[in-house]
CSV table of C-alpha atoms in Angstrom, one decimal:
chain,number,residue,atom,x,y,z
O,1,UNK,CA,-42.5,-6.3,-17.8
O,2,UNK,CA,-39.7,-5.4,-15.5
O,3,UNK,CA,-36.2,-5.0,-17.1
O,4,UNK,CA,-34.3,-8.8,-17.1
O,5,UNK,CA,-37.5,-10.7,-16.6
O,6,UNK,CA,-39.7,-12.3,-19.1
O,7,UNK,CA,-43.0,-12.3,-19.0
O,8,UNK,CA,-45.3,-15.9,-19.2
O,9,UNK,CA,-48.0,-16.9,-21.5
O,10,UNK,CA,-48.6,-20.2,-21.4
O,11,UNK,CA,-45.9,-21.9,-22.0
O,12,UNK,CA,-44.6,-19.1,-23.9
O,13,UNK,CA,-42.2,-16.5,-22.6
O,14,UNK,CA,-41.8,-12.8,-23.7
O,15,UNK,CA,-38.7,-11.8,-23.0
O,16,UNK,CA,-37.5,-7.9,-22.7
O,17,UNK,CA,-36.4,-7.5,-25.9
O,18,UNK,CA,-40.5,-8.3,-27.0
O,19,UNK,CA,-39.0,-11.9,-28.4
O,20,UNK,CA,-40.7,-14.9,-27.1
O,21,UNK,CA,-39.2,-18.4,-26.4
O,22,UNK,CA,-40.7,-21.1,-24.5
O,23,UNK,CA,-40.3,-23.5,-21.5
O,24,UNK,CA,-39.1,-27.3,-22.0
O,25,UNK,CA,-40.1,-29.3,-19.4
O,26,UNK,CA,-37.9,-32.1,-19.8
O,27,UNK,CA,-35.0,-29.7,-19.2
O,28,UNK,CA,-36.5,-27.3,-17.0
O,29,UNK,CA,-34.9,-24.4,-18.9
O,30,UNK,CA,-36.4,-21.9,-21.4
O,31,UNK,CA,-35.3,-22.5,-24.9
O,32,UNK,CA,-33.5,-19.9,-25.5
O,33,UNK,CA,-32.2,-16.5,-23.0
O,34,UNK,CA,-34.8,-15.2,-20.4
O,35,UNK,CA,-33.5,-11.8,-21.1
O,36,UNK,CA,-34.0,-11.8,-24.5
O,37,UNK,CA,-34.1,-14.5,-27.1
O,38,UNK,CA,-34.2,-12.6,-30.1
O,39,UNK,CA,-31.2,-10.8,-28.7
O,40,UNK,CA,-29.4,-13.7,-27.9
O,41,UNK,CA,-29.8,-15.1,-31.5
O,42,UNK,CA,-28.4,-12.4,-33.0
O,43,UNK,CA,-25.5,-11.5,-30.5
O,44,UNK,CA,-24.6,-15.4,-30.4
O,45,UNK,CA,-25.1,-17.0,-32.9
O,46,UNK,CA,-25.8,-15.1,-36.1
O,47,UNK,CA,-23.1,-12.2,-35.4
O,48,UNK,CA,-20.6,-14.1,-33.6
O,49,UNK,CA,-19.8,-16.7,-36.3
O,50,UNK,CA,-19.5,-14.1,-38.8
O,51,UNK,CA,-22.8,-15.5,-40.5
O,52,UNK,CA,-24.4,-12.1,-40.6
O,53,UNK,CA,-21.2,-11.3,-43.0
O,54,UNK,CA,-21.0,-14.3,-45.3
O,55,UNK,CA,-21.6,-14.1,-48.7
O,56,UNK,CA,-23.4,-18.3,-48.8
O,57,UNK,CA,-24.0,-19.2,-45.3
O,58,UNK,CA,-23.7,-23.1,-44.6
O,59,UNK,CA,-24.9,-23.2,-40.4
O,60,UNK,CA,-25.5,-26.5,-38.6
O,61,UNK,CA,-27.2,-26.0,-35.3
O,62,UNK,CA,-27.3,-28.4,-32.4
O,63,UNK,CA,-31.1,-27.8,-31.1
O,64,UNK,CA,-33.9,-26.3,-33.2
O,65,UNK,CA,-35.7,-25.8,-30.7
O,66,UNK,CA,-38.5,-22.9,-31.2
O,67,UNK,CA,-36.7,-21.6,-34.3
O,68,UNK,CA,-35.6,-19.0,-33.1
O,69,UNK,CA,-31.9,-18.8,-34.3
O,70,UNK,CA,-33.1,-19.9,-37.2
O,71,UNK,CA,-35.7,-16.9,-37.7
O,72,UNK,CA,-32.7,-14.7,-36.7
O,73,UNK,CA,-30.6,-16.4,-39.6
O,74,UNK,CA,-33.4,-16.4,-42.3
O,75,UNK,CA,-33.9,-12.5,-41.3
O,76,UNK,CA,-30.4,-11.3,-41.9
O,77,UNK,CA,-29.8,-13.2,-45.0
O,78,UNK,CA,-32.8,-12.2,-46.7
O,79,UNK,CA,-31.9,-8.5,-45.9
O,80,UNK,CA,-28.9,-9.0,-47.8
O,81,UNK,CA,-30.2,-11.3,-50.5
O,82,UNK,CA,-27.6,-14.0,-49.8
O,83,UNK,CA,-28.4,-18.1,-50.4
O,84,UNK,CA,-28.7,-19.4,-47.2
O,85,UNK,CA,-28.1,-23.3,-46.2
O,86,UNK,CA,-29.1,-24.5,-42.8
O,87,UNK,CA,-29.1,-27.8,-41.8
O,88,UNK,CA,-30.6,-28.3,-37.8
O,89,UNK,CA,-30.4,-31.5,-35.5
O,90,UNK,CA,-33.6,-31.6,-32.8
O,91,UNK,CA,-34.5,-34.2,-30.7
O,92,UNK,CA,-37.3,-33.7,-28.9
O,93,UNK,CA,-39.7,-32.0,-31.6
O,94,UNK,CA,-42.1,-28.6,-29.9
O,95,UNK,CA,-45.4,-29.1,-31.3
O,96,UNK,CA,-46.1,-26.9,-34.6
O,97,UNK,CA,-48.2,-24.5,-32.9
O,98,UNK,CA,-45.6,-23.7,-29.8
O,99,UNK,CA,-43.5,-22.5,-32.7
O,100,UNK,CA,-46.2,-20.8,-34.2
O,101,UNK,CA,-46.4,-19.1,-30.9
O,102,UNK,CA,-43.4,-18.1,-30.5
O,103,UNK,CA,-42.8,-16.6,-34.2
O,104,UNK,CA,-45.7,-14.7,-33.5
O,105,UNK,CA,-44.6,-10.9,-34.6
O,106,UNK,CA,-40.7,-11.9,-35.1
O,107,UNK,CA,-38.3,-11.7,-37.7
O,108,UNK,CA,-39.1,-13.7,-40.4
O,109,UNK,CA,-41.8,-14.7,-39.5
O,110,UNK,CA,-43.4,-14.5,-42.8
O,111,UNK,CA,-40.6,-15.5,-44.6
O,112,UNK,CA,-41.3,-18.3,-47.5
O,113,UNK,CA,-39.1,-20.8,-46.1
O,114,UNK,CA,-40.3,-20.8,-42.5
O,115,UNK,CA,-43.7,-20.5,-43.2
O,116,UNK,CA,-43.2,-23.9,-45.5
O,117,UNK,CA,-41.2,-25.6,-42.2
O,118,UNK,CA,-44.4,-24.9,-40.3
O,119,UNK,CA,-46.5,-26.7,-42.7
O,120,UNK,CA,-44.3,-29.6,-43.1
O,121,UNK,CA,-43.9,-29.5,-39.1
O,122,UNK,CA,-45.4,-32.6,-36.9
O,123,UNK,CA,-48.3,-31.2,-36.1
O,124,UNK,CA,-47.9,-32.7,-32.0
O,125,UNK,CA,-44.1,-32.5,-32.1
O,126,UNK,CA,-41.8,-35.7,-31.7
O,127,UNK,CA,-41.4,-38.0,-34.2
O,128,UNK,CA,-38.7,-39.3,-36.2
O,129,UNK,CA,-37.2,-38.2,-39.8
O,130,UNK,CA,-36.2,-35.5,-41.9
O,131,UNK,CA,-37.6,-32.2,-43.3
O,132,UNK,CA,-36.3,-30.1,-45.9
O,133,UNK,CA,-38.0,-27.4,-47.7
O,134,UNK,CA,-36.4,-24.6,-50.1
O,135,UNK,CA,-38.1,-20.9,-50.5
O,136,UNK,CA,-37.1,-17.6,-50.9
O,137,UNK,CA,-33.3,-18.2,-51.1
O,138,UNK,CA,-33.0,-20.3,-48.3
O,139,UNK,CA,-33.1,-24.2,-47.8
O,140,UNK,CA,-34.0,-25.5,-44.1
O,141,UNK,CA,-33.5,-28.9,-42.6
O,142,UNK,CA,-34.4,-30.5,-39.7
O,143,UNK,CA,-33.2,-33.7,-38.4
O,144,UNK,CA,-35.3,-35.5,-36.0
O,145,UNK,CA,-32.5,-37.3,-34.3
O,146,UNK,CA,-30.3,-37.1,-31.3
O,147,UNK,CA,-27.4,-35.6,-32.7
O,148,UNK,CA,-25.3,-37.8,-30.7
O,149,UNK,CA,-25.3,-40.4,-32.5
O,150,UNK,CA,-26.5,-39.1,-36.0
O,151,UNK,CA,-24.1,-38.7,-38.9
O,152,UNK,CA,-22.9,-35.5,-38.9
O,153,UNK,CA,-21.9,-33.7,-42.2
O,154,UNK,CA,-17.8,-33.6,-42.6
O,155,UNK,CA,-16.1,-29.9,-43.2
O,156,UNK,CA,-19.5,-28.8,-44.3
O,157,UNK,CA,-20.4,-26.0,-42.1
O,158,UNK,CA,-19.4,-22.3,-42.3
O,159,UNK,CA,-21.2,-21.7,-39.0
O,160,UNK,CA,-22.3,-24.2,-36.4
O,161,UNK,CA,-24.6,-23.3,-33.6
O,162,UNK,CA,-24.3,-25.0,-30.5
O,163,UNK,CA,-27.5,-24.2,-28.5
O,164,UNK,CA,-27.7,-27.2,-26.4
O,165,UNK,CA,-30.0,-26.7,-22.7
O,166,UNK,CA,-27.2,-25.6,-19.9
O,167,UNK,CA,-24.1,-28.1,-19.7
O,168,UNK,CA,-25.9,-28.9,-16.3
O,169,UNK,CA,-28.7,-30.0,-17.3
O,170,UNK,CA,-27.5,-31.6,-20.6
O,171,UNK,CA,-24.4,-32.3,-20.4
O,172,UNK,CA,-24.0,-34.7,-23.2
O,173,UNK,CA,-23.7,-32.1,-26.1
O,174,UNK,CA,-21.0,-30.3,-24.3
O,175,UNK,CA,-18.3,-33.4,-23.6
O,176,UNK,CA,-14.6,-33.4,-24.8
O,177,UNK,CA,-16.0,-36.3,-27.3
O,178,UNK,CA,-18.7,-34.6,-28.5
O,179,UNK,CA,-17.1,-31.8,-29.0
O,180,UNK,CA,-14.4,-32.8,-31.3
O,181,UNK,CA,-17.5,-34.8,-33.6
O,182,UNK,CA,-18.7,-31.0,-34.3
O,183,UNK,CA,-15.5,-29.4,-34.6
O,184,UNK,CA,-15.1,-31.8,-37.4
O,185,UNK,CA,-18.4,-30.0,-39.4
O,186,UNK,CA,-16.6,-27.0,-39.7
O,187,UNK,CA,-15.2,-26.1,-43.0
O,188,UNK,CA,-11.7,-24.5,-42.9
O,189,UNK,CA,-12.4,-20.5,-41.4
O,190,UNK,CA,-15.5,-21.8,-39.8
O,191,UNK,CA,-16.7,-20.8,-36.9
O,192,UNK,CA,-18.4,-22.3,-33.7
O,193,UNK,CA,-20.6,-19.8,-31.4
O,194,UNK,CA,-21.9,-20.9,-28.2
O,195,UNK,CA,-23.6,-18.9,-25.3
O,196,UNK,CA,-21.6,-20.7,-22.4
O,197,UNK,CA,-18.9,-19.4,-21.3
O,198,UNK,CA,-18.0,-22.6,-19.1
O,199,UNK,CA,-14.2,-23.2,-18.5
O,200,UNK,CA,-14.7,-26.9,-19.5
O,201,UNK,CA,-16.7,-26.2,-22.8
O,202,UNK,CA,-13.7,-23.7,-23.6
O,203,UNK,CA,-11.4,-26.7,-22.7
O,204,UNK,CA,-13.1,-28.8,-25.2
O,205,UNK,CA,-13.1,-26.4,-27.6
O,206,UNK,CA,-9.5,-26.0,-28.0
O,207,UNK,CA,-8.5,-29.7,-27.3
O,208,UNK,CA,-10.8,-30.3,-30.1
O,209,UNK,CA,-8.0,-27.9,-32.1
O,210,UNK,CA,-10.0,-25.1,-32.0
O,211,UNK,CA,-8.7,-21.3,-31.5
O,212,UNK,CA,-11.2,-19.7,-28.9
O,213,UNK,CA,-12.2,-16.3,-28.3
O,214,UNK,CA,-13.9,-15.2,-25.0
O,215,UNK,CA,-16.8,-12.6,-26.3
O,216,UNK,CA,-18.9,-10.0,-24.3
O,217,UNK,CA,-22.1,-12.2,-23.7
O,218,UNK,CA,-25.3,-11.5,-24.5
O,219,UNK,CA,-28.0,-9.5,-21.9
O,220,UNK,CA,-27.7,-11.6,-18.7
O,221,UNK,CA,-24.3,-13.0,-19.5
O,222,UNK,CA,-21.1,-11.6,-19.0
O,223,UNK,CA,-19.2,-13.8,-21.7
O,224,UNK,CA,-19.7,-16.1,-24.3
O,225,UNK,CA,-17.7,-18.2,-26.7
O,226,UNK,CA,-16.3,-18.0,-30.2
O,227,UNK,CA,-14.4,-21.2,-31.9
O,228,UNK,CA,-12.9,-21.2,-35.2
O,229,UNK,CA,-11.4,-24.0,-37.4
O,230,UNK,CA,-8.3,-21.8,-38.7
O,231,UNK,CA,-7.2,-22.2,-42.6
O,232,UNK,CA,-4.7,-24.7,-42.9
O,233,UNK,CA,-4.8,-26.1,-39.7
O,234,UNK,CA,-4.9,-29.5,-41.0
O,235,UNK,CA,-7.2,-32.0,-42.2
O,236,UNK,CA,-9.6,-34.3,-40.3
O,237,UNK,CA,-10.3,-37.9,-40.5
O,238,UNK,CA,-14.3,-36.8,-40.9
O,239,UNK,CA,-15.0,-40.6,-40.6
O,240,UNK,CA,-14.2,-41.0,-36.9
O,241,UNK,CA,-16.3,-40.5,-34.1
O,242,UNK,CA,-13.9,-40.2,-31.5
């Protein structure tokens, strides 16, 4: 496998970092980077909301996907023996066994809680609903919803995880509207990670009251974004939807 590239299996992709993800066909895109999902995860997501750091993670993610930000999440907390609460919204459920696939030989991949999400998983994808299982220190949930219109916890979240498809090929999740729903998730000092770098996601960050930090991107991006709800910044009204 040539440096940048990632390799197909199926619909599986190995990516140069020896993580996998996986193609979506209704987006066209791979779930998570080309040039290196597990990477990305960790860089992102995990690191760059200070979750890696946290003594009681709370993280809300927009798109489960494959799992594999929250394999990356389980992994570092359970290094440090820290509880770990994470609460996911997916629409479009993979089947149990393309995330099966893609865990294969990851972080975490044995980990209680994960393996107990795969069991409760739909065993063809979709569907509608909730799961929630609780092992090894950490409690997952998945939402089977479309997070646009689902209700959304209120100053809950330490961490949030916006891993929507590209604003180009979804741009719902990444609208000035939207945007100030999630900022509303965040509990005071929490902080919003996001692989785009886009000037009008950055835009939406901030008019959503947001301070936001430009980051060095992961491999195969230059930048990416960092948005934190500063302390004493003021309160919400967490029952609008703007």
């Amino acid at each position: 496998m040539s440096e940048g590239s990632a390799e197909a299996q199926g619909d599986v992709l190995v990516t140069p970092d020896g993580s996998r993800t996986a193609l979506n066909a209704r987006f066209g895109e791979a779930y998570g980077s080309r040039h290196g999902a597990a990477s990305q995860a960790r860089h992102v997501f995990v690191e760059g909301t200070g979750t890696h750091e946290h003594p009681a993670p709370r993280v809300l993610e927009v798109g489960f996907g494959v799992g594999v930000n929250a394999r990356a999440t389980l992994a570092r907390c359970a290094t440090r023996g820290v509880p770990l609460a994470y609460h996911a919204f997916e629409f479009d459920p993979a089947p149990r066994a393309l995330l099966r696939d893609v865990a294969r030989g990851g972080e975490a991949e044995d980990h209680p809680a994960w393996r107990a999400l795969l069991d409760a998983w739909p065993e063809e994808g979709g569907g509608s609903g909730e799961i929630e299982v609780t092992a090894g220190g950490a409690t997952l949930r998945v939402t089977f919803a479309d997070v646009l219109t689902a209700d959304l916890p209120g100053g809950w979240a330490t961490a949030l995880y916006l891993d929507g498809f590209s604003p180009s090929r979804n741009p719902d999740v990444w609208t000035p509207a939207f945007t100030a729903r999630l900022a509303r998730t965040l509990a005071p000092g929490g902080v919003l990670g996001t692989y785009s770098a886009a000037g009008h996601v950055r835009r939406s960050l901030e008019a959503a009251g947001l301070r936001v930090d430009r980051r060095p991107g992961a491999p195969g991006k230059r930048e990416c974004l960092r948005a934190i709800r500063e302390v004493g910044s003021g309160e919400w009204d967490v029952g609008g939807t703007s």
